[in-house]
mmCIF file of C-alpha atoms and ligand atoms in Angstrom:
data_model
loop_
_atom_site.group_PDB
_atom_site.id
_atom_site.type_symbol
_atom_site.label_atom_id
_atom_site.label_comp_id
_atom_site.label_asym_id
_atom_site.label_seq_id
_atom_site.Cartn_x
_atom_site.Cartn_y
_atom_site.Cartn_z
ATOM 1 C CA MET A 1 2.236 -31.785 -55.161
ATOM 2 C CA VAL A 2 3.698 -29.752 -51.990
ATOM 3 C CA ASN A 3 2.334 -26.328 -50.797
ATOM 4 C CA GLY A 4 -0.478 -26.250 -53.481
ATOM 5 C CA ILE A 5 2.681 -25.083 -56.192
ATOM 6 C CA LYS A 6 1.301 -26.211 -59.512
ATOM 7 C CA LEU A 7 3.130 -24.769 -62.280
ATOM 8 C CA ASP A 8 1.403 -24.351 -65.970
ATOM 9 C CA SER A 9 4.451 -26.371 -68.245
ATOM 10 C CA SER A 10 3.274 -24.263 -71.123
ATOM 11 C CA LEU A 11 5.089 -21.104 -69.564
ATOM 12 C CA SER A 12 8.168 -20.272 -68.232
ATOM 13 C CA ASN A 13 7.577 -20.140 -64.384
ATOM 14 C CA TYR A 14 9.538 -18.067 -61.964
ATOM 15 C CA ALA A 15 8.486 -16.845 -58.215
ATOM 16 C CA VAL A 16 9.510 -15.668 -55.063
ATOM 17 C CA PHE A 17 8.954 -17.818 -52.221
ATOM 18 C CA GLY A 18 8.501 -16.387 -48.562
ATOM 19 C CA ASN A 19 6.354 -15.922 -45.196
ATOM 20 C CA PRO A 20 4.601 -13.724 -45.365
ATOM 21 C CA VAL A 21 4.904 -12.776 -49.205
ATOM 22 C CA LYS A 22 1.552 -11.317 -50.408
ATOM 23 C CA HIS A 23 3.086 -7.604 -49.931
ATOM 24 C CA SER A 24 5.956 -8.715 -52.366
ATOM 25 C CA LYS A 25 6.736 -6.407 -55.075
ATOM 26 C CA SER A 26 8.625 -8.633 -56.989
ATOM 27 C CA PRO A 27 6.143 -9.957 -59.390
ATOM 28 C CA GLN A 28 5.185 -6.801 -60.157
ATOM 29 C CA ILE A 29 9.306 -5.799 -61.039
ATOM 30 C CA HIS A 30 9.823 -8.976 -62.844
ATOM 31 C CA SER A 31 6.737 -7.982 -65.047
ATOM 32 C CA LEU A 32 7.656 -5.020 -65.923
ATOM 33 C CA PHE A 33 11.314 -6.182 -66.597
ATOM 34 C CA ALA A 34 10.083 -9.504 -69.277
ATOM 35 C CA LYS A 35 7.775 -6.515 -70.571
ATOM 36 C CA GLN A 36 11.029 -4.452 -71.742
ATOM 37 C CA LYS A 37 12.522 -7.224 -72.968
ATOM 38 C CA GLY A 38 9.891 -9.062 -74.798
ATOM 39 C CA ILE A 39 10.027 -12.227 -72.696
ATOM 40 C CA GLU A 40 7.319 -14.105 -71.677
ATOM 41 C CA LEU A 41 6.982 -15.088 -68.295
ATOM 42 C CA ASN A 42 4.752 -16.273 -65.331
ATOM 43 C CA TYR A 43 6.139 -14.876 -62.135
ATOM 44 C CA GLN A 44 3.910 -15.554 -58.982
ATOM 45 C CA ALA A 45 4.364 -14.867 -54.882
ATOM 46 C CA ILE A 46 4.252 -18.045 -53.332
ATOM 47 C CA GLU A 47 3.934 -18.507 -49.598
ATOM 48 C CA VAL A 48 5.722 -21.399 -48.310
ATOM 49 C CA HIS A 49 5.278 -23.100 -45.059
ATOM 50 C CA VAL A 50 8.424 -22.883 -42.639
ATOM 51 C CA GLU A 51 8.603 -26.332 -42.489
ATOM 52 C CA GLN A 52 8.018 -26.914 -46.222
ATOM 53 C CA PHE A 53 10.633 -25.069 -47.757
ATOM 54 C CA SER A 54 13.085 -27.864 -49.426
ATOM 55 C CA GLU A 55 10.501 -29.759 -50.629
ATOM 56 C CA CYS A 56 8.724 -26.495 -52.439
ATOM 57 C CA VAL A 57 11.981 -25.683 -53.806
ATOM 58 C CA ARG A 58 12.485 -29.420 -55.311
ATOM 59 C CA SER A 59 8.947 -29.435 -56.294
ATOM 60 C CA PHE A 60 9.111 -26.387 -58.305
ATOM 61 C CA ALA A 61 12.238 -27.542 -59.862
ATOM 62 C CA HIS A 62 10.592 -31.123 -60.532
ATOM 63 C CA GLN A 63 8.069 -29.252 -62.609
ATOM 64 C CA LYS A 64 10.518 -27.299 -64.648
ATOM 65 C CA GLY A 65 10.482 -24.334 -62.946
ATOM 66 C CA LYS A 66 13.348 -22.030 -64.148
ATOM 67 C CA GLY A 67 14.001 -19.722 -61.265
ATOM 68 C CA LEU A 68 13.689 -18.557 -57.760
ATOM 69 C CA ASN A 69 13.668 -15.343 -55.574
ATOM 70 C CA ILE A 70 14.217 -15.978 -51.788
ATOM 71 C CA THR A 71 13.221 -13.626 -49.093
ATOM 72 C CA VAL A 72 12.248 -13.946 -45.266
ATOM 73 C CA PRO A 73 12.922 -15.979 -43.699
ATOM 74 C CA PHE A 74 14.280 -18.873 -46.233
ATOM 75 C CA LYS A 75 17.403 -16.664 -47.391
ATOM 76 C CA GLU A 76 19.531 -18.942 -45.132
ATOM 77 C CA ASN A 77 17.606 -22.446 -45.861
ATOM 78 C CA ALA A 78 18.504 -21.283 -49.480
ATOM 79 C CA PHE A 79 22.195 -21.055 -48.810
ATOM 80 C CA SER A 80 22.143 -24.765 -46.953
ATOM 81 C CA LEU A 81 20.195 -26.348 -49.831
ATOM 82 C CA CYS A 82 21.793 -25.555 -52.807
ATOM 83 C CA ASP A 83 24.116 -27.769 -54.305
ATOM 84 C CA THR A 84 26.788 -24.871 -56.008
ATOM 85 C CA LEU A 85 27.137 -21.628 -54.490
ATOM 86 C CA THR A 86 28.512 -18.270 -56.324
ATOM 87 C CA GLU A 87 31.581 -16.770 -54.187
ATOM 88 C CA ARG A 88 29.654 -13.904 -53.088
ATOM 89 C CA ALA A 89 26.863 -16.625 -51.407
ATOM 90 C CA LYS A 90 29.429 -18.344 -50.199
ATOM 91 C CA VAL A 91 30.947 -15.210 -48.187
ATOM 92 C CA CYS A 92 27.041 -14.155 -46.933
ATOM 93 C CA GLY A 93 25.623 -17.391 -45.943
ATOM 94 C CA SER A 94 22.437 -16.606 -47.976
ATOM 95 C CA VAL A 95 20.787 -16.767 -51.155
ATOM 96 C CA ASN A 96 18.220 -14.748 -52.552
ATOM 97 C CA THR A 97 18.431 -15.914 -56.288
ATOM 98 C CA ILE A 98 18.239 -19.663 -57.498
ATOM 99 C CA TRP A 99 18.001 -21.740 -60.718
ATOM 100 C CA PHE A 100 18.363 -25.008 -61.719
ATOM 101 C CA ASP A 101 20.383 -26.899 -64.361
ATOM 102 C CA GLU A 102 18.651 -30.094 -66.527
ATOM 103 C CA LYS A 103 19.063 -32.374 -63.654
ATOM 104 C CA ASN A 104 17.886 -30.215 -61.183
ATOM 105 C CA HIS A 105 20.924 -29.419 -59.761
ATOM 106 C CA ILE A 106 20.194 -26.130 -57.643
ATOM 107 C CA TYR A 107 22.374 -23.217 -57.963
ATOM 108 C CA GLY A 108 22.307 -20.091 -55.743
ATOM 109 C CA ASP A 109 23.568 -16.304 -55.469
ATOM 110 C CA THR A 110 22.677 -13.224 -53.363
ATOM 111 C CA THR A 111 22.229 -9.995 -55.202
ATOM 112 C CA ASP A 112 21.087 -7.874 -52.362
ATOM 113 C CA GLY A 113 24.769 -6.200 -52.059
ATOM 114 C CA LYS A 114 25.247 -5.571 -55.517
ATOM 115 C CA GLY A 115 21.515 -4.191 -55.422
ATOM 116 C CA LEU A 116 22.197 -2.167 -52.386
ATOM 117 C CA ILE A 117 25.508 -0.379 -54.759
ATOM 118 C CA ASN A 118 23.977 -0.109 -57.807
ATOM 119 C CA ASP A 119 21.400 2.042 -55.954
ATOM 120 C CA LEU A 120 23.633 4.196 -53.591
ATOM 121 C CA THR A 121 26.012 4.623 -56.469
ATOM 122 C CA VAL A 122 24.304 4.625 -59.882
ATOM 123 C CA ASN A 123 20.905 5.828 -59.021
ATOM 124 C CA ASN A 124 21.704 7.730 -56.174
ATOM 125 C CA GLY A 125 24.920 9.556 -57.412
ATOM 126 C CA LEU A 126 26.643 8.731 -53.757
ATOM 127 C CA ASP A 127 30.673 8.195 -54.149
ATOM 128 C CA LEU A 128 31.665 5.823 -51.081
ATOM 129 C CA ASN A 129 34.842 5.844 -51.204
ATOM 130 C CA ASN A 130 37.280 7.157 -48.318
ATOM 131 C CA LYS A 131 34.063 7.533 -46.660
ATOM 132 C CA SER A 132 32.735 6.957 -43.020
ATOM 133 C CA ILE A 133 29.452 4.581 -42.915
ATOM 134 C CA LEU A 134 27.709 4.037 -40.197
ATOM 135 C CA VAL A 135 25.533 0.675 -40.489
ATOM 136 C CA LEU A 136 22.963 -0.248 -38.048
ATOM 137 C CA GLY A 137 21.942 -3.612 -37.401
ATOM 138 C CA ALA A 138 23.886 -6.770 -38.135
ATOM 139 C CA GLY A 139 21.469 -9.403 -39.449
ATOM 140 C CA GLY A 140 21.020 -11.030 -42.543
ATOM 141 C CA SER A 141 20.891 -7.999 -44.905
ATOM 142 C CA VAL A 142 23.727 -6.346 -43.338
ATOM 143 C CA ARG A 143 25.896 -9.691 -43.549
ATOM 144 C CA ALA A 144 24.792 -9.201 -47.534
ATOM 145 C CA ILE A 145 25.882 -5.929 -48.063
ATOM 146 C CA LEU A 146 29.366 -5.503 -46.086
ATOM 147 C CA GLU A 147 31.604 -7.261 -49.046
ATOM 148 C CA PRO A 148 30.182 -4.800 -51.851
ATOM 149 C CA LEU A 149 30.106 -1.788 -49.311
ATOM 150 C CA CYS A 150 34.079 -2.902 -48.655
ATOM 151 C CA GLU A 151 34.856 -3.188 -52.829
ATOM 152 C CA GLN A 152 33.635 0.501 -52.729
ATOM 153 C CA LYS A 153 36.896 1.415 -50.475
ATOM 154 C CA PRO A 154 35.348 3.503 -47.739
ATOM 155 C CA ASN A 155 37.568 5.156 -44.894
ATOM 156 C CA GLN A 156 35.641 3.451 -42.294
ATOM 157 C CA ILE A 157 32.739 1.142 -41.639
ATOM 158 C CA VAL A 158 31.037 1.518 -37.988
ATOM 159 C CA ILE A 159 28.499 -1.604 -37.223
ATOM 160 C CA ALA A 160 26.337 -0.825 -34.351
ATOM 161 C CA ASN A 161 23.814 -2.919 -33.428
ATOM 162 C CA ARG A 162 21.623 -3.845 -30.359
ATOM 163 C CA THR A 163 23.346 -7.569 -30.005
ATOM 164 C CA VAL A 164 27.250 -6.146 -29.920
ATOM 165 C CA SER A 165 28.620 -9.840 -30.336
ATOM 166 C CA ARG A 166 26.604 -10.320 -33.297
ATOM 167 C CA ALA A 167 28.206 -7.017 -35.056
ATOM 168 C CA GLU A 168 31.342 -8.517 -33.478
ATOM 169 C CA GLU A 169 31.213 -11.853 -35.654
ATOM 170 C CA LEU A 170 30.852 -9.632 -38.615
ATOM 171 C CA VAL A 171 33.964 -7.493 -38.092
ATOM 172 C CA LYS A 172 35.787 -11.054 -37.620
ATOM 173 C CA LYS A 173 34.550 -11.966 -40.529
ATOM 174 C CA PHE A 174 35.087 -9.227 -43.026
ATOM 175 C CA SER A 175 37.937 -7.385 -41.248
ATOM 176 C CA ASN A 176 40.315 -8.739 -43.672
ATOM 177 C CA GLN A 177 38.199 -6.543 -46.626
ATOM 178 C CA GLY A 178 38.513 -3.076 -44.767
ATOM 179 C CA ASN A 179 38.570 -0.983 -41.192
ATOM 180 C CA ILE A 180 35.504 -2.322 -39.721
ATOM 181 C CA ILE A 181 34.432 -2.038 -36.336
ATOM 182 C CA ALA A 182 31.771 -3.155 -34.200
ATOM 183 C CA CYS A 183 29.903 -1.016 -30.977
ATOM 184 C CA SER A 184 26.708 -0.506 -29.313
ATOM 185 C CA TYR A 185 24.634 2.696 -29.953
ATOM 186 C CA ASP A 186 25.851 3.955 -26.548
ATOM 187 C CA ASP A 187 29.341 3.714 -27.581
ATOM 188 C CA LEU A 188 28.609 5.822 -30.843
ATOM 189 C CA SER A 189 28.573 8.856 -28.502
ATOM 190 C CA ASN A 190 32.130 8.064 -27.925
ATOM 191 C CA LEU A 191 33.603 10.286 -30.661
ATOM 192 C CA SER A 192 37.103 9.047 -30.292
ATOM 193 C CA TYR A 193 37.241 6.064 -32.506
ATOM 194 C CA SER A 194 35.425 7.011 -35.741
ATOM 195 C CA ARG A 195 35.354 10.091 -37.845
ATOM 196 C CA HIS A 196 31.760 12.004 -36.700
ATOM 197 C CA PRO A 197 29.611 12.775 -38.182
ATOM 198 C CA PHE A 198 29.196 10.505 -40.618
ATOM 199 C CA ASN A 199 29.229 10.316 -44.182
ATOM 200 C CA ILE A 200 26.647 7.847 -44.713
ATOM 201 C CA ILE A 201 24.393 6.171 -42.321
ATOM 202 C CA ILE A 202 22.662 2.628 -43.525
ATOM 203 C CA ASN A 203 19.937 1.383 -41.348
ATOM 204 C CA GLY A 204 19.593 -2.635 -41.605
ATOM 205 C CA THR A 205 17.717 -3.243 -38.681
ATOM 206 C CA SER A 206 14.002 -4.208 -38.936
ATOM 207 C CA LEU A 207 13.169 -1.508 -36.530
ATOM 208 C CA SER A 208 11.104 0.514 -39.143
ATOM 209 C CA LEU A 209 8.914 -2.073 -39.941
ATOM 210 C CA ASN A 210 7.410 -1.464 -36.299
ATOM 211 C CA GLY A 211 7.974 2.277 -36.453
ATOM 212 C CA LYS A 212 10.579 2.169 -34.279
ATOM 213 C CA LEU A 213 14.068 3.860 -34.561
ATOM 214 C CA PRO A 214 17.540 2.967 -33.391
ATOM 215 C CA MET A 215 18.343 4.824 -30.528
ATOM 216 C CA ILE A 216 21.511 6.673 -32.131
ATOM 217 C CA PRO A 217 23.291 9.826 -30.898
ATOM 218 C CA LYS A 218 22.663 13.315 -32.971
ATOM 219 C CA SER A 219 26.424 13.468 -33.172
ATOM 220 C CA THR A 220 26.392 10.801 -36.029
ATOM 221 C CA ILE A 221 24.524 12.989 -38.069
ATOM 222 C CA ASP A 222 24.844 16.397 -39.906
ATOM 223 C CA ASN A 223 23.688 18.201 -42.842
ATOM 224 C CA GLY A 224 26.388 16.342 -44.930
ATOM 225 C CA THR A 225 25.337 12.962 -44.023
ATOM 226 C CA CYS A 226 23.157 10.871 -46.475
ATOM 227 C CA CYS A 227 20.666 8.309 -44.862
ATOM 228 C CA TYR A 228 19.563 5.212 -46.393
ATOM 229 C CA ASP A 229 16.635 2.834 -44.835
ATOM 230 C CA LEU A 230 16.974 -0.783 -46.230
ATOM 231 C CA MET A 231 12.896 -0.848 -45.431
ATOM 232 C CA TYR A 232 10.827 0.746 -48.347
ATOM 233 C CA SER A 233 7.651 1.840 -47.855
ATOM 234 C CA ASP A 234 4.649 4.441 -49.593
ATOM 235 C CA THR A 235 5.625 7.214 -47.308
ATOM 236 C CA GLU A 236 8.983 8.261 -45.735
ATOM 237 C CA THR A 237 9.613 5.316 -43.033
ATOM 238 C CA ILE A 238 10.071 6.574 -39.443
ATOM 239 C CA PHE A 239 13.949 7.036 -39.687
ATOM 240 C CA MET A 240 13.761 8.806 -43.100
ATOM 241 C CA LYS A 241 11.974 11.284 -40.839
ATOM 242 C CA TRP A 242 14.088 11.300 -38.201
ATOM 243 C CA ALA A 243 17.086 12.176 -40.551
ATOM 244 C CA LEU A 244 15.418 14.547 -42.465
ATOM 245 C CA ALA A 245 14.555 16.460 -38.831
ATOM 246 C CA GLN A 246 18.138 16.060 -38.096
ATOM 247 C CA GLY A 247 19.262 18.101 -41.432
ATOM 248 C CA ALA A 248 20.390 15.294 -43.304
ATOM 249 C CA ALA A 249 21.533 16.241 -47.137
ATOM 250 C CA LYS A 250 19.711 13.085 -48.226
ATOM 251 C CA VAL A 251 17.426 10.447 -47.227
ATOM 252 C CA MET A 252 16.707 7.108 -49.017
ATOM 253 C CA ASP A 253 14.313 4.446 -48.811
ATOM 254 C CA GLY A 254 15.294 0.429 -50.147
ATOM 255 C CA LEU A 255 12.937 0.565 -52.890
ATOM 256 C CA GLY A 256 15.824 1.045 -55.316
ATOM 257 C CA MET A 257 17.894 -1.532 -53.901
ATOM 258 C CA LEU A 258 14.766 -3.758 -54.191
ATOM 259 C CA VAL A 259 14.208 -3.242 -57.458
ATOM 260 C CA GLU A 260 18.466 -3.465 -58.264
ATOM 261 C CA GLN A 261 18.729 -6.666 -56.533
ATOM 262 C CA ALA A 262 15.784 -8.053 -58.893
ATOM 263 C CA ALA A 263 17.669 -6.528 -62.195
ATOM 264 C CA GLU A 264 20.805 -8.644 -61.040
ATOM 265 C CA SER A 265 18.482 -11.502 -60.669
ATOM 266 C CA PHE A 266 16.830 -11.001 -64.159
ATOM 267 C CA MET A 267 20.278 -11.070 -65.713
ATOM 268 C CA ILE A 268 21.469 -14.463 -63.984
ATOM 269 C CA TRP A 269 17.884 -16.472 -65.095
ATOM 270 C CA HIS A 270 17.934 -14.173 -68.677
ATOM 271 C CA GLY A 271 21.589 -13.056 -69.630
ATOM 272 C CA VAL A 272 19.962 -9.510 -70.362
ATOM 273 C CA MET A 273 19.907 -6.554 -68.006
ATOM 274 C CA PRO A 274 16.860 -4.462 -67.824
ATOM 275 C CA ASP A 275 16.405 -0.983 -67.244
ATOM 276 C CA THR A 276 15.781 -0.035 -63.425
ATOM 277 C CA LYS A 277 15.046 3.326 -63.389
ATOM 278 C CA SER A 278 11.884 3.091 -65.418
ATOM 279 C CA VAL A 279 10.785 0.582 -63.059
ATOM 280 C CA ILE A 280 11.604 2.454 -59.755
ATOM 281 C CA GLN A 281 9.700 5.984 -61.107
ATOM 282 C CA SER A 282 6.695 3.480 -62.179
ATOM 283 C CA LEU A 283 6.592 1.896 -58.443
ATOM 284 C CA ARG A 284 7.180 5.264 -56.806
ATOM 285 C CA SER A 285 4.070 6.645 -59.066
ATOM 286 C CA VAL A 286 1.758 3.583 -57.974
ATOM 287 C CA LYS A 287 3.185 4.765 -54.513
ATOM 288 C CA ARG A 288 2.012 8.455 -54.879
ATOM 289 C CA GLU A 289 -1.648 7.416 -56.299
ATOM 290 C CA ALA A 290 -2.084 4.984 -53.567
HETATM 291 P P1 NDP B 1 17.405 -9.477 -39.546
HETATM 292 O O1 NDP B 1 15.959 -10.063 -38.927
HETATM 293 O O2 NDP B 1 18.072 -10.424 -40.202
HETATM 294 O O3 NDP B 1 18.029 -8.456 -38.803
HETATM 295 C C1 NDP B 1 17.205 -7.796 -37.836
HETATM 296 C C2 NDP B 1 18.085 -6.363 -37.359
HETATM 297 O O4 NDP B 1 17.409 -5.682 -36.512
HETATM 298 C C3 NDP B 1 19.256 -7.152 -35.922
HETATM 299 O O5 NDP B 1 20.119 -6.523 -36.060
HETATM 300 C C4 NDP B 1 18.381 -6.520 -34.853
HETATM 301 O O6 NDP B 1 19.427 -6.310 -34.089
HETATM 302 C C5 NDP B 1 18.013 -5.382 -35.262
HETATM 303 N N1 NDP B 1 16.718 -4.961 -34.548
HETATM 304 C C6 NDP B 1 15.498 -5.830 -34.658
HETATM 305 N N2 NDP B 1 14.656 -5.167 -33.386
HETATM 306 C C7 NDP B 1 15.397 -4.348 -32.973
HETATM 307 C C8 NDP B 1 14.738 -4.147 -31.640
HETATM 308 N N3 NDP B 1 13.617 -3.966 -31.089
HETATM 309 N N4 NDP B 1 15.943 -2.897 -31.076
HETATM 310 C C9 NDP B 1 17.368 -2.757 -32.046
HETATM 311 N N5 NDP B 1 17.535 -3.604 -32.945
HETATM 312 C C10 NDP B 1 16.482 -4.373 -33.447
HETATM 313 O O7 NDP B 1 16.442 -8.598 -40.563
HETATM 314 P P2 NDP B 1 17.548 -8.490 -41.998
HETATM 315 O O8 NDP B 1 18.674 -8.299 -42.290
HETATM 316 O O9 NDP B 1 16.896 -9.256 -42.979
HETATM 317 O O10 NDP B 1 16.319 -7.235 -42.494
HETATM 318 C C11 NDP B 1 16.696 -6.010 -42.163
HETATM 319 C C12 NDP B 1 16.152 -4.763 -42.947
HETATM 320 O O11 NDP B 1 16.392 -4.633 -44.138
HETATM 321 C C13 NDP B 1 14.578 -5.157 -42.927
HETATM 322 O O12 NDP B 1 13.508 -3.889 -42.902
HETATM 323 C C14 NDP B 1 14.007 -5.483 -44.212
HETATM 324 O O13 NDP B 1 12.816 -4.997 -44.975
HETATM 325 C C15 NDP B 1 15.155 -4.583 -45.265
HETATM 326 N N6 NDP B 1 15.666 -5.607 -46.107
HETATM 327 C C16 NDP B 1 15.286 -4.895 -47.445
HETATM 328 C C17 NDP B 1 15.644 -5.051 -48.804
HETATM 329 C C18 NDP B 1 15.675 -4.712 -50.158
HETATM 330 O O14 NDP B 1 15.822 -5.047 -51.125
HETATM 331 N N7 NDP B 1 15.358 -3.378 -49.827
HETATM 332 C C19 NDP B 1 16.510 -6.457 -48.906
HETATM 333 C C20 NDP B 1 16.682 -7.303 -47.500
HETATM 334 C C21 NDP B 1 16.343 -6.722 -46.310
HETATM 335 P P3 NDP B 1 19.812 -8.207 -32.853
HETATM 336 O O15 NDP B 1 21.074 -8.643 -33.427
HETATM 337 O O16 NDP B 1 20.288 -7.212 -31.451
HETATM 338 O O17 NDP B 1 18.462 -8.740 -32.461
#
């Protein structure tokens, strides 16, 4: 037994692997989905030691576990471990959903990008077509959302990142999918190369986690701008507060994305799509009561 993983073989077992993972809402989300659909399952959050990720996935499969969600810091490890990847996982270089066949062959997909697009377009009613989008950050989550964002045919995507070379790498990789530009935060003051203010700003940095803001100029935002923080929290994130103070038209956090990416995983594992709106509402009402 690796990392203390011991599954009850009388149940259909699912889990999220991460480190840390105690805060994860995935067990709650998947339990609510399963209840809706009358499916019995056991979904746990398992904290995996950083050096034991591969062994833990194999142990889970060996004990007839059915499916795994993968979160920080293991999405790239999961990508390397899978025997078969979906096209979108290959493009992103990251995996957040795993399943197995009877020979314990490991399959991987990424549902983060689809989750964001569903939340922006379906839950929040935004039309991304022909819009100018500013994406802050160039880490794993930004890599996962770029292709689905491009599929919405925005007019332009500007990626601003502290380490500009990382943004430039993403532009190189995705430039065949749309009009994408890389720059520094300071460069954003130069209005000549992009349509300002932006229609949509997506904060894909991890700064909100530490209560910090990306240092972007006020010229990027006005009262027509919609702002989305990939991070979610029980209260408005610092980025949402900043956007509201600048008069943004709408601010959103990443809770909807979290539920939508989970729904895509649920669909992969169970072949049915759960209702996400009621689950988002339920999680938000727990937040309000807290
Ligand atoms: P990564 O660690 O891969 O990337 C972090 C990004 O933040 C990089 O662009 C990094 O810039 C930037 N950054 C970190 N510290 C600073 C700083 N001090 N100043 C400026 N920039 C900084 O993280 P992820 O992409 O995996 O996650 C990003 C956020 O998205 C997190 O808040 C995470 O919780 C959230 N997320 C939400 C999901 C959801 O379902 N709602 C799903 C996935 C992620 P640099 O390249 O210069 O280091």
